[in-house]
């Protein structure tokens, strides 16, 4: 199992638009492609309160590449993402990390 952490650093004032896109659009595409989110968080205390952090669970890097690439290439997703940013861009930059559990991790 692999856990991917993704941090979306939003432009100032655009985190609500990102949260709306996830709740109304993105999660439906995750379901369509079998992408398994573990949770979503905003920063309560930390470096920036303009960020959304979330985690995805994958069985392998091959599964991740196959499902993520299909999701990103979906014409309906591309159109809906573009529509959500028609007024103004939402995300300034994205960070991601892939985590592999240790032998003693409760999640393996």
Protein backbone atom coordinates (compact mmCIF):
# COMPACT_ATOMS: atom_id res chain seq x y z
CA UNK A 1 0.00 0.00 0.00
CA UNK A 2 1.10 3.55 -0.78
CA UNK A 3 -0.32 6.75 0.69
CA UNK A 4 -0.12 9.87 -1.44
CA UNK A 5 -0.35 13.21 0.31
CA UNK A 6 -1.33 16.15 -1.86
CA UNK A 7 -1.26 19.80 -0.80
CA UNK A 8 -3.01 22.35 -2.96
CA UNK A 9 -1.74 25.85 -2.23
CA UNK A 10 -4.52 28.20 -3.29
CA UNK A 11 -4.33 31.77 -4.40
CA UNK A 12 -5.55 34.12 -1.62
CA UNK A 13 -9.31 33.89 -1.16
CA UNK A 14 -9.70 30.88 -3.49
CA UNK A 15 -9.75 28.01 -0.95
CA UNK A 16 -13.59 28.15 -0.77
CA UNK A 17 -13.74 27.65 -4.56
CA UNK A 18 -11.42 24.63 -4.28
CA UNK A 19 -13.49 23.13 -1.46
CA UNK A 20 -16.63 23.59 -3.53
CA UNK A 21 -15.03 21.96 -6.58
CA UNK A 22 -13.94 18.96 -4.49
CA UNK A 23 -17.31 18.49 -2.79
CA UNK A 24 -19.47 19.02 -5.88
CA UNK A 25 -17.28 17.70 -8.70
CA UNK A 26 -13.92 16.09 -7.93
CA UNK A 27 -15.19 13.44 -5.51
CA UNK A 28 -17.58 12.14 -8.17
CA UNK A 29 -14.67 11.64 -10.55
CA UNK A 30 -12.63 9.98 -7.81
CA UNK A 31 -15.49 7.52 -7.37
CA UNK A 32 -15.78 6.99 -11.15
CA UNK A 33 -12.08 6.06 -11.38
CA UNK A 34 -11.81 4.10 -8.12
CA UNK A 35 -9.56 6.68 -6.46
CA UNK A 36 -9.70 6.17 -2.67
CA UNK A 37 -9.40 9.31 -0.56
CA UNK A 38 -8.54 8.84 3.12
CA UNK A 39 -9.37 12.39 4.19
CA UNK A 40 -9.23 16.10 3.47
CA UNK A 41 -7.94 18.85 5.75
CA UNK A 42 -7.51 22.60 5.79
CA UNK A 43 -4.81 24.21 7.92
CA UNK A 44 -6.06 25.41 11.30
CA UNK A 45 -2.64 26.51 12.55
CA UNK A 46 0.44 26.49 10.37
CA UNK A 47 2.33 28.15 7.59
CA UNK A 48 -0.70 29.04 5.44
CA UNK A 49 -4.47 28.88 5.78
CA UNK A 50 -4.83 28.90 1.97
CA UNK A 51 -4.10 25.18 1.59
CA UNK A 52 -6.03 21.96 1.23
CA UNK A 53 -4.22 18.78 2.22
CA UNK A 54 -5.58 15.36 1.36
CA UNK A 55 -4.47 11.74 1.27
CA UNK A 56 -5.15 9.03 -1.27
CA UNK A 57 -4.61 5.30 -0.82
CA UNK A 58 -3.08 3.24 -3.63
CA UNK A 59 -2.20 -0.44 -3.87
CA UNK A 60 0.81 0.33 -6.09
CA UNK A 61 2.43 3.06 -8.16
CA UNK A 62 1.11 1.30 -11.27
CA UNK A 63 -2.45 1.61 -9.98
CA UNK A 64 -1.85 5.26 -9.13
CA UNK A 65 -0.50 6.12 -12.58
CA UNK A 66 -3.27 4.25 -14.41
CA UNK A 67 -6.17 5.71 -12.42
CA UNK A 68 -4.75 9.22 -12.00
CA UNK A 69 -3.91 9.53 -15.70
CA UNK A 70 -7.40 8.36 -16.71
CA UNK A 71 -8.97 10.87 -14.31
CA UNK A 72 -6.79 13.74 -15.54
CA UNK A 73 -7.56 12.92 -19.20
CA UNK A 74 -11.35 12.69 -18.72
CA UNK A 75 -12.88 15.33 -21.06
CA UNK A 76 -15.76 16.00 -18.67
CA UNK A 77 -13.34 16.59 -15.77
CA UNK A 78 -11.20 18.89 -17.93
CA UNK A 79 -14.29 20.94 -18.87
CA UNK A 80 -15.59 21.16 -15.29
CA UNK A 81 -12.18 22.11 -13.92
CA UNK A 82 -11.85 24.84 -16.56
CA UNK A 83 -15.35 26.11 -15.76
CA UNK A 84 -14.50 26.33 -12.06
CA UNK A 85 -11.52 28.52 -12.95
CA UNK A 86 -13.24 30.63 -15.62
CA UNK A 87 -13.45 33.63 -13.29
CA UNK A 88 -10.02 33.26 -11.73
CA UNK A 89 -7.37 30.58 -11.14
CA UNK A 90 -7.73 28.61 -7.92
CA UNK A 91 -4.49 26.73 -7.25
CA UNK A 92 -1.10 28.41 -7.16
CA UNK A 93 0.90 25.18 -6.81
CA UNK A 94 0.57 21.54 -5.83
CA UNK A 95 2.88 19.38 -3.70
CA UNK A 96 2.67 15.64 -3.41
CA UNK A 97 4.53 12.89 -1.58
CA UNK A 98 4.28 9.12 -1.72
CA UNK A 99 4.55 7.35 1.61
CA UNK A 100 5.27 3.66 2.15
CA UNK A 101 4.31 2.20 5.55
CA UNK A 102 6.91 0.75 7.88
CA UNK A 103 6.63 -2.81 9.17
CA UNK A 104 5.27 -1.48 12.45
CA UNK A 105 2.67 0.86 10.95
CA UNK A 106 -0.97 0.05 11.80
CA UNK A 107 -1.82 0.87 8.17
CA UNK A 108 -0.05 -1.62 5.91
